[in-house]
Amino acid sequence: LLALPAMADDDDDDDYDRPGRGRGAVSTVDAEIQALNGQLNLGGAVATLNVTVSEAGDAVSTTAAAIGNSLSAEIAGAAGVALPEIQANAGDATATLNGKISTATGAVSGTAAAIGNSASIDASGLGETTLGAVRQANKGAAAATAEVDVSAAQGAVSATSAAIGNSLSIVNSAVR
């Protein structure tokens, strides 16, 4: 549990150094978040998708995703790169997909994904620059269920159910 002191500024004066009166709620919260330097999730993430599709003239794709923490970053320059030091998830992630698809002329896919922590970093523009560490900690349970009933599909059919605690992907095109 993260407790933050909150103080209000009662006038428009720009002098923030008033003893006993604080710097205002936004400045105090920003300072506390910067000190944490990461993502913290204490609650559960739930995704439920009930879908019925009939007479689809093209491909059909359905996804139910429950994610505690998610980070996606593309880093183009080496100066000032700051990534969250940690992703911490203590909540349960539950994803449920119930799909009924009939008469689709294209491919049909159904996915249920329950993920505690997910980070995807594209650092291909950095060369051999060091990014630092990204740590992931997951204490919550992950459960995913995909029930996909497909009839009369003219393309490929796929159903995926994925329960993942931590997922980390880093792309760098540096060649030595």
Backbone as ProteinMPNN parsed JSONL, in Angstrom:
{"seq_chain_A": "LLALPAMADDDDDDDYDRPGRGRGAVSTVDAEIQALNGQLNLGGAVATLNVTVSEAGDAVSTTAAAIGNSLSAEIAGAAGVALPEIQANAGDATATLNGKISTATGAVSGTAAAIGNSASIDASGLGETTLGAVRQANKGAAAATAEVDVSAAQGAVSATSAAIGNSLSIVNSAVR", "coords_chain_A": {"N_chain_A": [[0.843, -1.173, 0.0], [0.601, 2.163, -0.876], [1.076, 5.169, 0.568], [0.418, 8.576, 0.283], [1.359, 11.881, 1.116], [-0.913, 14.544, 0.979], [-1.339, 17.851, 0.146], [-2.881, 21.021, -0.045], [-2.667, 24.007, -1.974], [-3.507, 27.195, -1.08], [-3.553, 29.636, -2.409], [-2.618, 31.756, -5.206], [0.054, 32.292, -5.218], [3.403, 31.898, -6.258], [5.396, 31.055, -4.577], [6.7, 28.317, -3.286], [7.881, 27.472, -0.956], [6.682, 27.543, 1.765], [6.591, 27.206, 5.078], [4.893, 24.54, 6.609], [2.728, 24.691, 4.927], [3.078, 23.333, 2.588], [3.756, 22.102, -0.816], [1.73, 21.865, -2.565], [-0.696, 19.54, -3.87], [-0.202, 18.177, -6.348], [2.581, 18.44, -6.892], [3.663, 17.06, -4.697], [2.661, 14.424, -5.053], [3.797, 13.806, -7.573], [6.539, 13.77, -6.88], [6.638, 11.555, -5.168], [5.879, 9.478, -6.896], [7.983, 9.523, -8.746], [10.018, 8.695, -7.069], [9.287, 6.053, -6.663], [9.592, 4.942, -9.215], [8.611, 3.0, -11.146], [6.171, 0.431, -12.007], [3.317, -0.404, -10.201], [0.939, -2.679, -9.21], [-1.789, -3.451, -7.278], [-4.326, -4.423, -7.299], [-6.842, -6.628, -8.711], [-7.054, -7.735, -12.155], [-9.494, -8.041, -14.548], [-10.922, -9.465, -17.398], [-13.608, -10.002, -19.467], [-15.107, -11.326, -22.265], [-17.87, -11.741, -24.175], [-18.953, -12.828, -27.152], [-20.829, -12.853, -30.162], [-20.866, -13.681, -33.481], [-22.25, -13.591, -36.651], [-22.504, -14.469, -40.085], [-20.126, -13.151, -41.093], [-18.267, -11.207, -43.33], [-15.576, -11.241, -43.682], [-12.341, -11.692, -42.144], [-12.349, -12.679, -38.661], [-11.513, -11.585, -35.491], [-11.066, -11.956, -32.063], [-10.387, -10.789, -28.774], [-9.723, -11.137, -25.337], [-8.194, -9.526, -22.786], [-6.475, -9.401, -19.758], [-4.455, -7.491, -17.809], [-1.985, -6.838, -15.428], [0.282, -4.955, -15.196], [1.63, -3.011, -17.83], [4.017, -2.209, -20.284], [5.175, -0.503, -23.055], [7.671, 0.497, -25.156], [9.442, 2.503, -27.461], [12.614, 3.317, -28.156], [14.469, 5.903, -29.35], [16.724, 7.558, -29.191], [19.889, 7.986, -27.471], [20.217, 9.71, -25.328], [19.148, 10.509, -22.086], [17.591, 8.178, -21.454], [15.137, 6.584, -19.68], [13.831, 3.997, -17.979], [11.201, 2.143, -16.357], [12.238, 0.843, -13.26], [11.169, -1.408, -12.071], [8.47, -3.73, -12.421], [5.785, -4.509, -10.565], [3.419, -6.802, -9.564], [0.677, -7.681, -7.66], [-1.872, -8.47, -7.84], [-4.51, -10.673, -8.985], [-4.866, -11.908, -12.31], [-7.387, -12.394, -14.617], [-8.764, -13.73, -17.482], [-11.417, -14.201, -19.74], [-12.849, -15.612, -22.553], [-15.666, -16.014, -24.443], [-16.778, -17.15, -27.309], [-18.82, -17.206, -30.213], [-18.9, -17.981, -33.43], [-20.191, -17.879, -36.637], [-20.323, -18.75, -40.042], [-17.998, -17.379, -41.45], [-16.012, -15.785, -43.838], [-13.303, -15.444, -43.884], [-10.237, -15.9, -42.012], [-10.464, -17.054, -38.598], [-9.95, -16.077, -35.287], [-9.448, -16.472, -31.799], [-8.604, -15.187, -28.653], [-7.631, -15.441, -25.275], [-6.029, -13.78, -22.769], [-4.19, -13.624, -19.831], [-2.166, -11.717, -17.91], [0.424, -10.994, -15.665], [2.683, -9.097, -15.552], [3.932, -7.169, -18.241], [6.352, -6.248, -20.582], [7.603, -4.547, -23.341], [10.217, -3.616, -25.281], [11.672, -1.641, -27.711], [14.707, -1.083, -28.769], [16.153, -0.642, -31.019], [17.281, 1.525, -32.314], [19.426, 2.375, -30.819], [21.982, 1.297, -31.004], [24.854, 0.137, -29.418], [24.243, 0.971, -26.822], [23.771, 0.845, -23.307], [20.878, -0.029, -21.551], [20.064, -0.422, -18.892], [18.398, -2.003, -16.106], [15.399, -3.923, -16.162], [13.18, -5.086, -13.975], [10.926, -7.68, -13.05], [8.272, -8.61, -10.971], [5.954, -10.928, -9.907], [3.251, -11.734, -7.982], [0.662, -12.449, -8.084], [-2.015, -14.615, -9.204], [-2.55, -16.082, -12.456], [-5.054, -16.647, -14.799], [-6.579, -17.988, -17.64], [-9.187, -18.452, -19.995], [-10.426, -19.681, -22.988], [-13.133, -20.136, -24.941], [-14.188, -21.027, -27.934], [-16.497, -21.286, -30.367], [-16.817, -22.32, -33.551], [-18.336, -22.303, -36.694], [-18.673, -23.189, -40.096], [-16.422, -21.786, -41.2], [-14.308, -20.354, -43.63], [-11.629, -19.938, -43.68], [-8.466, -20.242, -41.887], [-8.636, -21.436, -38.488], [-8.136, -20.467, -35.169], [-7.524, -20.81, -31.682], [-6.514, -19.385, -28.676], [-5.283, -19.623, -25.403], [-3.763, -18.029, -22.823], [-1.899, -17.877, -19.903], [0.142, -15.907, -18.13], [2.812, -15.091, -16.027], [5.07, -13.232, -16.038], [6.294, -11.262, -18.743], [8.754, -10.383, -21.0], [10.178, -8.528, -23.572], [12.834, -7.599, -25.57], [14.191, -5.722, -28.155], [17.023, -5.214, -30.095], [19.098, -3.987, -32.532], [21.853, -3.982, -32.655], [25.023, -4.732, -33.955], [27.881, -6.633, -33.511]], "CA_chain_A": [[0.0, 0.0, 0.0], [1.396, 3.37, -1.016], [0.404, 6.325, 1.159], [1.032, 9.82, -0.147], [0.843, 13.083, 1.773], [-1.561, 15.456, 0.038], [-1.522, 19.184, 0.706], [-3.437, 21.94, -1.023], [-2.138, 25.369, -1.994], [-4.729, 27.973, -1.021], [-3.494, 30.897, -3.137], [-1.937, 31.68, -6.496], [1.443, 32.694, -5.034], [4.334, 30.895, -6.779], [6.39, 30.738, -3.553], [6.363, 26.987, -2.79], [8.569, 27.155, 0.295], [5.972, 28.114, 2.903], [6.589, 26.175, 6.123], [3.613, 24.058, 7.102], [1.66, 24.791, 3.939], [3.333, 22.366, 1.531], [4.033, 22.501, -2.193], [0.572, 21.543, -3.398], [-0.902, 18.094, -4.003], [0.388, 17.604, -7.553], [4.028, 18.343, -6.729], [3.963, 16.017, -3.722], [2.388, 13.13, -5.676], [4.818, 13.595, -8.593], [7.796, 13.403, -6.233], [6.514, 10.193, -4.647], [5.861, 8.555, -8.028], [9.337, 9.458, -9.281], [10.824, 7.894, -6.149], [8.918, 4.66, -6.89], [10.243, 4.635, -10.488], [8.174, 1.729, -11.695], [4.743, 0.174, -12.07], [2.853, -1.198, -9.073], [-0.479, -3.012, -9.272], [-2.202, -4.23, -6.112], [-5.673, -4.934, -7.518], [-7.033, -7.637, -9.743], [-7.41, -7.334, -13.516], [-10.462, -9.009, -15.06], [-11.468, -9.192, -18.725], [-14.571, -10.994, -19.932], [-15.677, -10.959, -23.556], [-18.87, -12.655, -24.731], [-19.184, -12.303, -28.491], [-21.512, -13.694, -31.141], [-20.73, -13.127, -34.825], [-22.828, -14.444, -37.699], [-22.434, -13.906, -41.421], [-18.999, -12.219, -41.24], [-17.78, -11.209, -44.689], [-14.119, -11.186, -43.7], [-11.728, -12.337, -40.985], [-12.885, -12.326, -37.344], [-10.52, -11.723, -34.433], [-11.579, -11.518, -30.768], [-9.374, -10.892, -27.719], [-9.989, -10.686, -23.975], [-6.878, -9.425, -22.147], [-6.407, -8.835, -18.411], [-3.028, -7.253, -17.582], [-1.689, -6.044, -14.232], [1.149, -3.855, -15.607], [2.053, -3.121, -19.212], [4.919, -1.159, -20.748], [5.631, -0.635, -24.428], [8.495, 1.672, -25.413], [10.37, 2.534, -28.584], [13.63, 4.285, -27.76], [15.129, 6.299, -30.59], [17.988, 8.246, -28.933], [20.579, 7.489, -26.287], [20.233, 10.679, -24.237], [18.035, 10.558, -21.15], [16.742, 6.989, -21.458], [14.712, 6.208, -18.341], [12.822, 2.949, -17.99], [10.828, 1.75, -15.003], [13.156, -0.149, -12.709], [10.479, -2.633, -11.695], [7.038, -3.924, -12.557], [5.375, -5.38, -9.468], [1.998, -7.118, -9.613], [0.213, -8.547, -6.585], [-3.266, -8.809, -8.115], [-4.79, -11.789, -9.886], [-5.312, -11.562, -13.662], [-8.31, -13.404, -15.119], [-9.332, -13.403, -18.793], [-12.362, -15.198, -20.235], [-13.431, -15.341, -23.869], [-16.722, -16.911, -24.893], [-17.072, -16.701, -28.657], [-19.598, -18.054, -31.113], [-18.741, -17.396, -34.751], [-20.737, -18.735, -37.691], [-20.229, -18.282, -41.418], [-16.957, -16.376, -41.676], [-15.33, -16.083, -45.095], [-11.855, -15.363, -43.674], [-9.698, -16.592, -40.837], [-11.111, -16.778, -37.314], [-9.055, -16.288, -34.146], [-9.944, -16.073, -30.483], [-7.518, -15.204, -27.676], [-7.815, -14.988, -23.889], [-4.691, -13.617, -22.198], [-4.095, -13.093, -18.474], [-0.737, -11.438, -17.751], [0.774, -10.194, -14.49], [3.534, -7.993, -15.993], [4.354, -7.261, -19.626], [7.187, -5.142, -21.051], [8.121, -4.703, -24.69], [11.106, -2.477, -25.5], [12.364, -1.622, -28.996], [15.874, -0.213, -28.646], [16.95, -0.899, -32.213], [17.966, 2.733, -32.74], [20.442, 2.782, -29.847], [23.298, 0.693, -31.2], [25.342, -0.661, -28.295], [23.994, 1.682, -25.573], [23.198, 0.048, -22.225], [19.613, 0.526, -21.089], [19.808, -0.616, -17.471], [17.661, -3.217, -15.769], [13.958, -3.932, -15.962], [12.862, -6.257, -13.154], [9.512, -7.993, -12.954], [7.891, -9.462, -9.848], [4.535, -11.23, -9.964], [2.777, -12.571, -6.883], [-0.726, -12.798, -8.369], [-2.312, -15.765, -10.062], [-3.012, -15.771, -13.806], [-5.942, -17.686, -15.318], [-7.195, -17.613, -18.914], [-10.053, -19.46, -20.604], [-10.975, -19.31, -24.293], [-14.083, -21.083, -25.525], [-14.546, -20.461, -29.235], [-17.305, -22.206, -31.171], [-16.775, -21.807, -34.925], [-18.967, -23.163, -37.706], [-18.659, -22.692, -41.476], [-15.341, -20.841, -41.482], [-13.629, -20.692, -44.869], [-10.195, -19.735, -43.485], [-7.865, -20.913, -40.723], [-9.275, -21.187, -37.201], [-7.214, -20.651, -34.045], [-7.95, -20.372, -30.357], [-5.358, -19.33, -27.78], [-5.503, -19.274, -24.011], [-2.422, -17.846, -22.264], [-1.782, -17.35, -18.544], [1.569, -15.585, -18.046], [3.198, -14.268, -14.882], [5.915, -12.133, -16.506], [6.674, -11.321, -20.135], [9.7, -9.314, -21.324], [10.712, -8.611, -24.924], [13.728, -6.484, -25.888], [14.73, -5.801, -29.502], [18.142, -4.324, -30.355], [19.718, -4.437, -33.777], [23.296, -3.736, -32.62], [25.841, -5.818, -34.496], [29.277, -6.529, -33.06]], "C_chain_A": [[0.877, 1.221, 0.0], [0.593, 4.535, -0.478], [1.151, 7.581, 0.762], [0.49, 10.975, 0.67], [0.238, 13.997, 0.719], [-1.81, 16.779, 0.739], [-2.033, 20.086, -0.396], [-2.796, 23.314, -0.876], [-3.346, 26.286, -2.081], [-4.644, 29.33, -1.713], [-2.705, 30.719, -4.428], [-0.474, 32.068, -6.406], [2.366, 31.577, -5.502], [5.408, 30.506, -5.776], [6.009, 29.408, -2.9], [6.964, 26.669, -1.445], [7.923, 27.846, 1.479], [5.891, 27.044, 3.985], [5.174, 25.828, 6.573], [2.495, 24.086, 6.082], [1.907, 23.917, 2.73], [3.554, 22.982, 0.171], [2.848, 22.248, -3.105], [0.499, 20.053, -3.656], [-0.183, 17.507, -5.205], [1.893, 17.433, -7.403], [4.403, 17.224, -5.772], [3.76, 14.64, -4.331], [3.445, 12.821, -6.736], [6.138, 13.155, -7.981], [7.756, 11.969, -5.718], [6.538, 9.177, -5.788], [7.258, 8.425, -8.624], [10.236, 8.63, -8.374], [10.532, 6.409, -6.329], [9.573, 4.14, -8.165], [9.87, 3.254, -11.025], [6.668, 1.643, -11.762], [4.378, -0.748, -10.922], [1.359, -1.417, -9.218], [-0.819, -3.901, -8.083], [-3.577, -4.858, -6.295], [-5.726, -5.96, -8.622], [-7.366, -7.015, -11.087], [-8.301, -8.419, -14.094], [-10.945, -8.555, -16.429], [-12.385, -10.336, -19.114], [-15.175, -10.496, -21.233], [-16.6, -12.08, -24.015], [-19.253, -12.093, -26.089], [-19.884, -13.338, -29.363], [-21.427, -12.991, -32.491], [-21.362, -14.107, -35.8], [-22.761, -13.706, -39.022], [-21.331, -12.846, -41.553], [-18.435, -12.335, -42.643], [-16.272, -11.197, -44.795], [-13.59, -11.933, -42.478], [-12.354, -11.826, -39.689], [-11.795, -12.59, -36.319], [-11.098, -11.159, -33.142], [-10.504, -11.739, -29.708], [-9.925, -10.374, -26.405], [-8.645, -10.698, -23.254], [-6.993, -8.739, -20.788], [-4.931, -8.722, -18.038], [-2.852, -6.384, -16.342], [-0.879, -4.809, -14.562], [1.587, -4.089, -17.042], [2.916, -1.929, -19.582], [5.316, -1.482, -22.17], [6.391, 0.633, -24.754], [9.354, 1.464, -26.644], [11.351, 3.658, -28.279], [14.476, 4.622, -28.981], [16.483, 6.963, -30.367], [18.592, 7.812, -27.63], [20.495, 8.446, -25.11], [18.973, 10.574, -23.389], [17.116, 9.362, -21.164], [16.421, 6.602, -20.028], [13.587, 5.188, -18.449], [12.421, 2.646, -16.554], [11.79, 0.678, -14.493], [12.456, -1.455, -12.397], [9.001, -2.568, -12.067], [6.667, -4.912, -11.457], [3.862, -5.554, -9.505], [1.658, -8.072, -8.472], [-1.231, -8.979, -6.803], [-3.392, -9.986, -9.065], [-5.261, -11.255, -11.241], [-6.161, -12.709, -14.196], [-8.92, -12.933, -16.44], [-10.213, -14.555, -19.265], [-12.928, -14.74, -21.574], [-14.443, -16.429, -24.181], [-17.152, -16.415, -26.267], [-17.865, -17.705, -29.446], [-19.589, -17.364, -32.466], [-19.293, -18.372, -35.781], [-20.66, -18.007, -39.02], [-19.273, -17.097, -41.556], [-16.2, -16.745, -42.941], [-13.805, -16.029, -44.958], [-11.433, -16.179, -42.47], [-10.434, -16.155, -39.569], [-10.105, -17.05, -36.212], [-9.716, -15.773, -32.882], [-8.824, -16.228, -29.47], [-8.003, -14.713, -26.326], [-6.421, -14.945, -23.274], [-4.783, -12.973, -20.824], [-2.611, -12.949, -18.156], [-0.525, -10.588, -16.507], [1.539, -8.943, -14.886], [3.953, -8.225, -17.436], [5.177, -6.032, -19.977], [7.732, -5.485, -22.421], [8.918, -3.445, -25.016], [11.813, -2.65, -26.837], [13.483, -0.591, -28.888], [16.759, -0.339, -29.875], [17.687, 0.335, -32.721], [19.106, 3.159, -31.84], [21.833, 2.227, -30.108], [23.685, -0.14, -29.999], [25.169, 0.04, -26.95], [23.357, 0.748, -24.552], [21.945, 0.737, -21.699], [19.449, 0.481, -19.581], [18.958, -1.864, -17.279], [16.166, -2.957, -15.705], [13.655, -5.214, -15.205], [11.352, -6.431, -13.099], [9.283, -8.928, -11.778], [6.387, -9.659, -9.901], [4.165, -12.179, -8.84], [1.355, -13.065, -7.134], [-0.85, -14.021, -9.251], [-2.776, -15.276, -11.428], [-3.844, -16.938, -14.309], [-6.616, -17.186, -16.588], [-7.998, -18.772, -19.464], [-10.588, -18.914, -21.919], [-11.866, -20.437, -24.784], [-14.594, -20.453, -26.805], [-15.247, -21.545, -30.048], [-17.395, -21.615, -32.576], [-17.449, -22.815, -35.847], [-18.921, -22.446, -39.049], [-17.631, -21.593, -41.706], [-14.612, -21.29, -42.736], [-12.116, -20.497, -44.766], [-9.701, -20.515, -42.279], [-8.599, -20.514, -39.442], [-8.251, -21.428, -36.104], [-7.838, -20.122, -32.759], [-6.745, -20.459, -29.438], [-5.802, -18.916, -26.392], [-4.133, -19.204, -23.352], [-2.502, -17.214, -20.886], [-0.297, -17.163, -18.261], [1.829, -14.716, -16.823], [3.959, -13.038, -15.322], [6.29, -12.353, -17.96], [7.568, -10.121, -20.433], [10.257, -9.551, -22.713], [11.567, -7.373, -25.171], [14.312, -6.727, -27.279], [15.838, -4.771, -29.619], [18.863, -4.86, -31.574], [21.229, -4.186, -33.818], [24.04, -4.968, -33.121], [27.269, -5.593, -34.035], [30.184, -7.196, -34.039]], "O_chain_A": [[1.811, 1.312, 0.798], [-0.466, 4.856, -1.016], [2.373, 7.65, 0.888], [-0.717, 11.05, 0.9], [0.837, 14.197, -0.338], [-2.423, 16.818, 1.805], [-1.656, 19.93, -1.558], [-2.431, 23.724, 0.226], [-4.13, 26.191, -3.025], [-5.587, 30.114, -1.613], [-2.184, 29.637, -4.698], [0.189, 32.164, -7.438], [2.132, 30.415, -5.172], [6.268, 29.688, -6.103], [5.108, 29.363, -2.062], [6.585, 25.669, -0.835], [8.567, 28.664, 2.136], [5.175, 26.058, 3.81], [4.368, 26.708, 6.876], [1.414, 23.558, 6.341], [1.007, 23.77, 1.903], [3.545, 24.202, 0.008], [2.967, 22.408, -4.32], [1.525, 19.372, -3.66], [0.4, 16.428, -5.093], [2.429, 16.382, -7.755], [5.374, 16.507, -6.017], [4.604, 13.762, -4.147], [3.941, 11.696, -6.797], [6.792, 12.256, -8.509], [8.747, 11.246, -5.827], [7.157, 8.121, -5.657], [7.674, 7.321, -8.972], [11.126, 7.933, -8.861], [11.431, 5.584, -6.166], [10.06, 3.009, -8.189], [10.747, 2.442, -11.32], [5.967, 2.641, -11.599], [5.046, -1.756, -10.692], [0.594, -0.459, -9.335], [-0.224, -4.963, -7.895], [-3.957, -5.738, -5.524], [-4.768, -6.136, -9.374], [-7.895, -5.905, -11.155], [-7.915, -9.587, -14.129], [-11.331, -7.4, -16.606], [-11.986, -11.5, -19.093], [-15.692, -9.381, -21.3], [-16.171, -13.216, -24.217], [-19.815, -11.001, -26.174], [-19.579, -14.53, -29.314], [-21.859, -11.847, -32.632], [-21.057, -15.299, -35.785], [-22.935, -12.489, -39.084], [-21.583, -11.758, -42.071], [-18.152, -13.44, -43.106], [-15.737, -11.147, -45.902], [-14.312, -12.712, -41.857], [-12.829, -10.692, -39.621], [-11.22, -13.678, -36.277], [-11.567, -10.021, -33.115], [-9.795, -12.745, -29.733], [-10.523, -9.299, -26.357], [-8.022, -11.751, -23.122], [-7.536, -7.639, -20.679], [-4.231, -9.732, -17.957], [-3.48, -5.333, -16.213], [-1.308, -3.701, -14.239], [1.881, -5.218, -17.433], [2.601, -0.788, -19.244], [5.743, -2.598, -22.466], [5.841, 1.73, -24.648], [9.921, 0.391, -26.849], [10.957, 4.817, -28.158], [15.115, 3.751, -29.571], [17.323, 6.938, -31.267], [17.881, 7.315, -26.757], [20.689, 8.016, -23.973], [17.861, 10.552, -23.918], [15.925, 9.527, -20.901], [17.326, 6.322, -19.242], [12.51, 5.496, -18.959], [13.207, 2.864, -15.632], [12.114, -0.272, -15.206], [13.082, -2.514, -12.451], [8.373, -1.51, -12.034], [7.183, -6.03, -11.425], [3.115, -4.575, -9.479], [2.268, -9.132, -8.332], [-1.76, -9.774, -6.026], [-2.487, -10.26, -9.853], [-5.978, -10.256, -11.299], [-5.716, -13.856, -14.227], [-9.523, -11.862, -16.503], [-9.824, -15.721, -19.204], [-13.423, -13.62, -21.704], [-14.118, -17.616, -24.183], [-17.813, -15.383, -26.381], [-17.622, -18.909, -29.365], [-20.188, -16.303, -32.638], [-18.917, -19.544, -35.803], [-20.901, -16.803, -39.105], [-19.699, -15.959, -41.755], [-15.788, -17.894, -43.104], [-13.093, -16.522, -45.833], [-12.173, -17.032, -41.978], [-10.953, -15.042, -39.483], [-9.477, -18.108, -36.182], [-10.441, -14.779, -32.893], [-8.165, -17.266, -29.421], [-8.696, -13.7, -26.233], [-5.714, -15.953, -23.257], [-5.379, -11.908, -20.667], [-1.88, -13.939, -18.132], [-1.207, -9.582, -16.312], [1.095, -7.834, -14.591], [4.29, -9.346, -17.815], [4.763, -4.904, -19.708], [8.257, -6.577, -22.639], [8.371, -2.342, -25.029], [12.469, -3.664, -27.078], [13.239, 0.615, -28.913], [17.975, -0.164, -29.79], [18.637, 0.199, -33.492], [19.704, 4.21, -32.069], [22.787, 2.668, -29.467], [22.936, -1.029, -29.593], [25.898, -0.278, -26.01], [22.492, -0.055, -24.903], [21.951, 1.939, -21.435], [18.725, 1.316, -19.038], [18.822, -2.68, -18.19], [15.725, -1.902, -15.249], [13.852, -6.309, -15.732], [10.598, -5.457, -13.102], [10.002, -9.912, -11.604], [5.627, -8.691, -9.937], [4.692, -13.287, -8.749], [0.895, -13.995, -6.472], [0.087, -14.408, -9.949], [-3.33, -14.183, -11.545], [-3.404, -18.087, -14.258], [-7.163, -16.083, -16.61], [-7.566, -19.924, -19.416], [-11.139, -17.814, -21.962], [-11.405, -21.555, -25.013], [-15.338, -19.473, -26.776], [-14.663, -22.579, -30.37], [-17.974, -20.546, -32.772], [-17.175, -24.014, -35.792], [-19.11, -21.232, -39.119], [-17.934, -20.581, -42.337], [-14.325, -22.476, -42.894], [-11.392, -20.864, -45.691], [-10.42, -21.342, -41.72], [-9.115, -19.403, -39.328], [-7.575, -22.456, -36.094], [-8.57, -19.133, -32.754], [-6.039, -21.467, -29.415], [-6.59, -17.985, -26.223], [-3.412, -20.201, -23.32], [-3.097, -16.151, -20.714], [0.445, -18.14, -18.162], [1.142, -13.718, -16.609], [3.552, -11.916, -15.021], [6.571, -13.478, -18.374], [7.196, -8.981, -20.157], [10.751, -10.638, -23.011], [11.104, -6.244, -25.009], [14.859, -7.795, -27.554], [15.643, -3.6, -29.292], [19.198, -6.042, -31.641], [21.823, -4.177, -34.896], [23.72, -6.098, -32.752], [27.803, -4.49, -34.154], [31.399, -7.218, -33.839]]}, "name": "protein", "num_of_chains": 1, "seq": "LLALPAMADDDDDDDYDRPGRGRGAVSTVDAEIQALNGQLNLGGAVATLNVTVSEAGDAVSTTAAAIGNSLSAEIAGAAGVALPEIQANAGDATATLNGKISTATGAVSGTAAAIGNSASIDASGLGETTLGAVRQANKGAAAATAEVDVSAAQGAVSATSAAIGNSLSIVNSAVR"}
